[in-house]
Amino acid sequence: MAEYLIKNGFVFDPVLGIRGDAADIAIKDGKIVETSAVKSPKVIDAAGKTVMAGGVDIHAHVAGPKVNIGRNFRPEDKLFNCKPGHGIERMQGGFSVPTTIRTGYDYAHMGYTTVMEAAMPPLYARHTHEEMRDTPILDQGAYPVFGNNWFVLEYLKNHEIENTAAYIAWLLRATKGYAVKVVNPGGTEAWAWGLNCENIHDPVPYFDITPAQIVKGLIEANEYLGLPHSMHVHANNLGTPGNYQTTLDTFKLSEGIKPNSKFGRDQVMHHTHVQFHSYGGEGFNFESKAPEIMDYVNTHDNITIDLGCVTLDETTTMTADGPFEHHLTELNHLKWANADVELETAAGVVPFVYSANNKANAVQWCIGLELGLLAKDFMRVFLTTDHPNAGPFIRYPRIMKWLMSQEARDQQFDAFKHKDKVIEATNLAGMDRELDLYEIAQMTRAGPAKSLGLAHMYGGLAPGLDGDVAIFDFNPNEPYAPDDIEKAFGNARHLFKSGVQVISDHEIASNGNKRTLWVNAKVNENPQVMRDVKEKFLRYYTVTLNNYEVAGHHYVPNPYVIEVDATQ
Amino acid sequence: MTKTVTDVVCPFCGTLCDDLEVVVSDDGKDLLEVYNACAIGAEKFLHSQAKDRITRPRMRQEDGSWKEISYDEAAEYTARILADAKKPLMYGWSSTNCEAQSIGSEIGEAVGAVMDNTATVCHGTSLIAVQDIGIPSCTLGEVKNRADRILFWGCNPAHAHPRHMSRYSIFPRGFFTGKGHAGRKIIVVDPRVTDTAHVADVHLQIEQGHDYELLDAFRVAFKGEKLPDFVAGIPKEKIYEVAETLKSGRFAIIFFGMGVTQSIGKNHNIDAAIAVTRDLNEYTKAAIMPMRGHYNVTGSGQVWGWQFGFPFAVDLSRGFARYNPGETTSNDLLRRDEVDAVFVLGSDPGAHFPFSSVKKIYNLPSVAIDPHETPTTEVCKVHVPVAFVGVEVGGCAYRMDNVPIETRKVVDAPEGMMTDEEFLKRVFARVKAIKGV
């Protein structure tokens, strides 16, 4: 493989602790190496430019059945934005739910190299893997959903942690999944009867278990196995005014549990898109509770969160939180797709327009940014939009701009129709904090990599890590306008993925060598769980057990398997 | 000695049964018996064993007779007609695996083809309706485990999806449906007295072509508003009664087929049916599902969905994907003389398209890739026989509820035969060489 030497860039790297000093980065055999280790490298002149590790997205909906529902039922999402293929680039289309090919290229243009699909229905694992296979450049993994799975509900009702763990290990292997995802625990099962669980003590119909038992049990099972990532939760009551209390109650379920993982993470719970879970007040008087939420996050170091920032775009919401999507279609009267999945989960999809003319949407915008600006430790607070729910991922550079510039925020405030009411319901207008690129690198690189248990591969520029390096046309030492941030970080000058130059002078130069990450957890033989699995497939599933496991090279043609041994 | 292969997936209809057992000879060359399948599915497996099966590509001669050609010659012809055409039609894709569909998409991109699948004459109208109003749906296991109100509208699974009723909809005993058939109310809406109607608790023998009115009448009845004495030939008392039956269920499901998607009203019928389902969700839980025909028509819509963003009628001729049913749909293109070459794989337009369209195919450079001899192979210039997907080669297929299942290979294809995927790869290599890319 070619050797590269990226010379004299302003490097921002939390792993090496470099805060914008000029430094050289060398790549050899797909990895970052000491600059002395390269003999006759191709030299990339990065003088006057910003150099960071490849970005890591911990939570985005980019592949799988509900994403494809979004694509297929929204032809309007492709209007006026299709791009012909040229050279090695295939044709592309879509804005909020882009085709897989555009997804890969758009992330690459932002300097991102690793993206985790946030919710994979196990029965649809093949579909998710087929889409990831057809997403160029990016390393990806997918989180199977567990929070409404009948096995989990039945085991955790009696607090059977070992059985839950054995089932998790089996399902991760069967679906080639990466982590334990929980969406509206219990509420989505209730949705199969048109109901919901509205707080963590609201029992699940028939199964007679509470969301609190599900979340706590899954944290314990996750730590029993010692998986790379922690339990990854989207709590009950998303999007409802007054829901911050449910969020805090959910956070508290992690108290007293210590991480047990050889993969270097410090948290036992990752709570995703917290913006949607930080609302106070009720009805139209809803208001920001970001300070209360961040007080908790800042003082408890066994949780990590991501923001879920609203970007004020027309987008396509999609989540395994079935009852929420039904609520949303009642609210905005736009088309609604729902897909309940036997024994496992559900999903809903509804288009949504976040408008600067709508007070509620403007308040949501403020809350997302407040969470970021109130954070104390950016190794635990990550930048996301819950793509495409709060906005499409291509807006990450715009969120960076808002986080880094009070002037940019003020411009947006001035564009709000109900500016005064928005300011009254939120705290953002009084905040003068401006994040720097080191903090952005923590939020988008080192932090999520560590939380995922992938700090040994991604998120930094230390020798030995994967050769994922982005170079942006941005000189932090010269004066710049806020929009320069958005422009530079939306269009990387060069990008390396595993040592391959995939972007050269802003153009896609290679489709890379994408890998699919999955976790193979070994557990002691568990005859009870295997008997339960056999019985459920025989009696209740509509596919046979032998036709369930994702096998075959065409689903995961280039796997990267992370082995975990929980047999002790 | 013989071997029994279990968990075999049936490559016939969208029910995609995956519990078949197939007995093969010890050397894996002969398929002897098929268990658990319906009559159609079993026949598909057994038909692959026909002794007079065509096993080599052939080209039509001036005098109308066939001449055997090699796969290389067939790939060359196929690549050439696609590359030379300004706007070729690449149609079918419903009876093959997703891997072949995926390579087909790349060929379509390279030559600027219009990609269309059998939905164009089937559930394409449903896909349009979903784009209008969405679709609350579920997997078939949800129906098996929860549904106590089953409504079949304009479809006849007893004949078209023979095991649907026993596996998923009427008879199975699921988790919350321990009484099976006894715990369910079955409603059939059909102008004909079908075999499905015979097992129904209520058969609404609707006047043909009045589906939209009856669907709308249900929406009125749910709200308890006034109806005229008869709607679509059904007395209002009956409509109120059925509306109450649906509302009082714990979980209602509507299955619908060609009777509503291709009769007068088309996508508007489906709009109304989905609106009925949405309305029912105000009172109870309800879902709706199209009875997809070919075993992997759903899959081709999915593959194109993630690659291009549209489920059928995808026009790639301008270099990017366009979608405009009525303009970019196969029959409209053929009858307006807008395509100048026709490629058919995994479907039989010769049997199912209007005769006026079939005549156009006959007059164009054309190739049919299909294991069988069909009316389509009769009108095409070149016929490329291939291995049966799901019998002689595996690959991914999507069930009518979008659940992907890996089909299985149970026997070897006859010596020297190629699969869809292998043949398309060869065509793609030739297209790239011709186009110089």
CSV table of C-alpha atoms in Angstrom, one decimal, chain A residues 64-65 68-69 71-76 78 82-85 89-93 98-101 123-128 130-131 133-134 150 154 189 191-194 205-207 326 329-330 333-345 536-547 551-555, chain B residues 6-9 18-19 98-99 102 105-106 108-109 127 130-142 144-146 167-168 173-176 250-251 274 277-278 281-282 284-286 301-311 316 318-321 323 394-399 401-408:
chain,number,residue,atom,x,y,z
A,64,GLY,CA,-32.2,-1.0,6.6
A,65,PRO,CA,-36.0,-1.5,6.1
A,68,ASN,CA,-35.8,2.3,2.5
A,69,ILE,CA,-39.4,2.9,3.3
A,71,ARG,CA,-36.7,6.5,0.2
A,72,ASN,CA,-39.4,4.6,-1.6
A,73,PHE,CA,-42.4,6.4,-0.2
A,74,ARG,CA,-40.8,9.9,-0.7
A,75,PRO,CA,-40.1,10.4,-4.4
A,76,GLU,CA,-40.3,14.2,-3.6
A,78,LYS,CA,-35.2,13.2,-4.8
A,82,CYS,CA,-30.1,13.9,-8.3
A,83,LYS,CA,-26.6,13.7,-9.5
A,84,PRO,CA,-25.3,11.7,-12.5
A,85,GLY,CA,-22.5,9.3,-12.0
A,89,GLU,CA,-18.9,7.6,-8.8
A,90,ARG,CA,-22.3,6.0,-9.3
A,91,MET,CA,-25.5,8.1,-9.7
A,92,GLN,CA,-26.9,9.6,-6.5
A,93,GLY,CA,-30.1,11.0,-5.3
A,98,PRO,CA,-30.2,9.6,0.3
A,99,THR,CA,-29.4,6.5,-1.6
A,100,THR,CA,-26.8,4.3,-0.1
A,101,ILE,CA,-24.3,5.5,-2.6
A,123,LEU,CA,-35.7,-10.2,11.3
A,124,TYR,CA,-34.6,-7.6,8.7
A,125,ALA,CA,-30.8,-7.9,9.4
A,126,ARG,CA,-30.2,-9.2,5.9
A,127,HIS,CA,-31.7,-6.0,4.4
A,128,THR,CA,-29.7,-3.8,6.7
A,130,GLU,CA,-27.3,-5.4,2.0
A,131,GLU,CA,-27.7,-1.7,2.2
A,133,ARG,CA,-22.7,-3.4,1.7
A,134,ASP,CA,-23.8,-1.0,-1.0
A,150,TRP,CA,-40.1,-11.2,23.7
A,154,GLU,CA,-39.6,-12.8,29.5
A,189,GLU,CA,-44.4,-3.9,22.2
A,191,TRP,CA,-47.8,-0.4,20.2
A,192,ALA,CA,-48.5,-3.8,18.7
A,193,TRP,CA,-51.9,-3.2,20.5
A,194,GLY,CA,-52.0,0.5,19.7
A,205,PRO,CA,-49.3,-5.1,28.3
A,206,TYR,CA,-49.4,-8.9,28.9
A,207,PHE,CA,-45.6,-9.2,29.7
A,326,HIS,CA,-48.3,7.6,15.0
A,329,THR,CA,-48.8,11.8,11.8
A,330,GLU,CA,-51.8,12.8,13.9
A,333,HIS,CA,-51.2,15.0,9.0
A,334,LEU,CA,-48.5,13.8,6.6
A,335,LYS,CA,-48.2,10.3,5.2
A,336,TRP,CA,-47.4,7.6,7.8
A,337,ALA,CA,-45.7,4.2,7.3
A,338,ASN,CA,-45.6,1.7,10.1
A,339,ALA,CA,-43.9,-1.7,10.2
A,340,ASP,CA,-44.5,-3.9,13.2
A,341,VAL,CA,-42.0,-6.8,13.4
A,342,GLU,CA,-43.1,-10.1,15.0
A,343,LEU,CA,-41.6,-10.8,18.5
A,344,GLU,CA,-39.1,-8.1,18.1
A,345,THR,CA,-39.9,-4.5,17.4
A,536,LYS,CA,-40.3,-19.6,19.7
A,537,PHE,CA,-39.2,-20.2,16.1
A,538,LEU,CA,-41.3,-23.4,15.9
A,539,ARG,CA,-44.4,-21.7,17.3
A,540,TYR,CA,-44.4,-18.0,16.7
A,541,TYR,CA,-42.0,-16.8,14.1
A,542,THR,CA,-42.9,-17.1,10.4
A,543,VAL,CA,-39.4,-18.0,9.3
A,544,THR,CA,-37.6,-21.2,10.5
A,545,LEU,CA,-34.7,-21.0,12.8
A,546,ASN,CA,-32.4,-22.3,10.1
A,547,ASN,CA,-33.4,-19.5,7.8
A,551,ALA,CA,-24.8,-16.0,6.6
A,552,GLY,CA,-23.4,-16.0,3.2
A,553,HIS,CA,-20.7,-13.8,1.8
A,554,HIS,CA,-23.0,-11.5,-0.1
A,555,TYR,CA,-24.5,-10.0,3.0
B,6,THR,CA,-35.0,-29.1,5.0
B,7,ASP,CA,-35.9,-25.4,5.4
B,8,VAL,CA,-36.1,-24.9,1.7
B,9,VAL,CA,-37.5,-21.6,0.5
B,18,ASP,CA,-39.5,-21.5,4.0
B,19,ASP,CA,-40.4,-24.8,5.4
B,98,CYS,CA,-31.3,-9.6,-5.2
B,99,GLU,CA,-27.7,-10.2,-6.2
B,102,SER,CA,-28.0,-5.5,-8.1
B,105,SER,CA,-28.9,-2.0,-11.8
B,106,GLU,CA,-25.2,-1.4,-12.5
B,108,GLY,CA,-28.8,-0.2,-16.3
B,109,GLU,CA,-26.7,2.7,-15.1
B,127,LEU,CA,-46.6,1.8,-4.5
B,130,VAL,CA,-48.0,4.5,-0.5
B,131,GLN,CA,-46.3,7.6,-1.8
B,132,ASP,CA,-49.5,9.5,-1.4
B,133,ILE,CA,-50.6,8.4,2.1
B,134,GLY,CA,-48.0,6.0,3.6
B,135,ILE,CA,-48.8,2.5,4.8
B,136,PRO,CA,-49.4,1.1,8.3
B,137,SER,CA,-48.2,-2.5,7.9
B,138,CYS,CA,-46.5,-5.3,9.8
B,139,THR,CA,-44.8,-8.6,9.2
B,140,LEU,CA,-46.9,-11.8,8.6
B,141,GLY,CA,-45.9,-13.1,12.0
B,142,GLU,CA,-47.8,-10.2,13.6
B,144,LYS,CA,-50.3,-14.9,12.9
B,145,ASN,CA,-49.7,-14.0,16.5
B,146,ARG,CA,-52.2,-11.2,17.0
B,167,ARG,CA,-49.3,-20.2,7.5
B,168,TYR,CA,-50.2,-16.6,8.3
B,173,ARG,CA,-52.5,-20.6,16.2
B,174,GLY,CA,-50.1,-17.9,17.4
B,175,PHE,CA,-49.1,-16.4,20.7
B,176,PHE,CA,-52.2,-14.3,21.3
B,250,ARG,CA,-57.9,-6.3,18.8
B,251,PHE,CA,-55.9,-6.4,15.6
B,274,ILE,CA,-55.0,2.7,3.4
B,277,THR,CA,-56.6,1.3,7.9
B,278,ARG,CA,-55.4,4.7,9.3
B,281,ASN,CA,-56.0,2.8,14.2
B,282,GLU,CA,-58.1,5.4,16.0
B,284,THR,CA,-57.9,-0.4,17.6
B,285,LYS,CA,-54.7,-1.7,16.0
B,286,ALA,CA,-54.8,-2.2,12.2
B,301,GLY,CA,-38.3,-2.6,-5.3
B,302,GLN,CA,-36.0,-2.7,-2.3
B,303,VAL,CA,-32.8,-2.9,-4.3
B,304,TRP,CA,-33.8,0.0,-6.5
B,305,GLY,CA,-35.0,1.9,-3.5
B,306,TRP,CA,-31.6,1.9,-1.8
B,307,GLN,CA,-29.7,2.3,-5.1
B,308,PHE,CA,-31.9,4.9,-6.9
B,309,GLY,CA,-34.7,5.9,-4.5
B,310,PHE,CA,-37.7,4.5,-6.4
B,311,PRO,CA,-39.4,1.1,-6.3
B,316,LEU,CA,-31.8,6.1,-15.8
B,318,ARG,CA,-30.6,10.9,-18.4
B,319,GLY,CA,-27.7,9.8,-16.3
B,320,PHE,CA,-29.6,10.1,-13.0
B,321,ALA,CA,-32.7,8.3,-11.7
B,323,TYR,CA,-39.5,8.3,-11.8
B,394,GLY,CA,-29.5,-19.5,-3.7
B,395,GLY,CA,-29.7,-15.8,-3.1
B,396,CYS,CA,-31.8,-13.2,-1.3
B,397,ALA,CA,-35.5,-12.8,-1.8
B,398,TYR,CA,-38.0,-10.5,-0.1
B,399,ARG,CA,-41.4,-11.8,1.1
B,401,ASP,CA,-44.0,-8.2,4.1
B,402,ASN,CA,-40.5,-7.1,3.0
B,403,VAL,CA,-38.8,-9.8,5.2
B,404,PRO,CA,-35.6,-10.9,3.4
B,405,ILE,CA,-34.9,-14.7,3.3
B,406,GLU,CA,-31.9,-16.4,1.8
B,407,THR,CA,-33.2,-19.0,-0.7
B,408,ARG,CA,-31.4,-22.3,-0.9
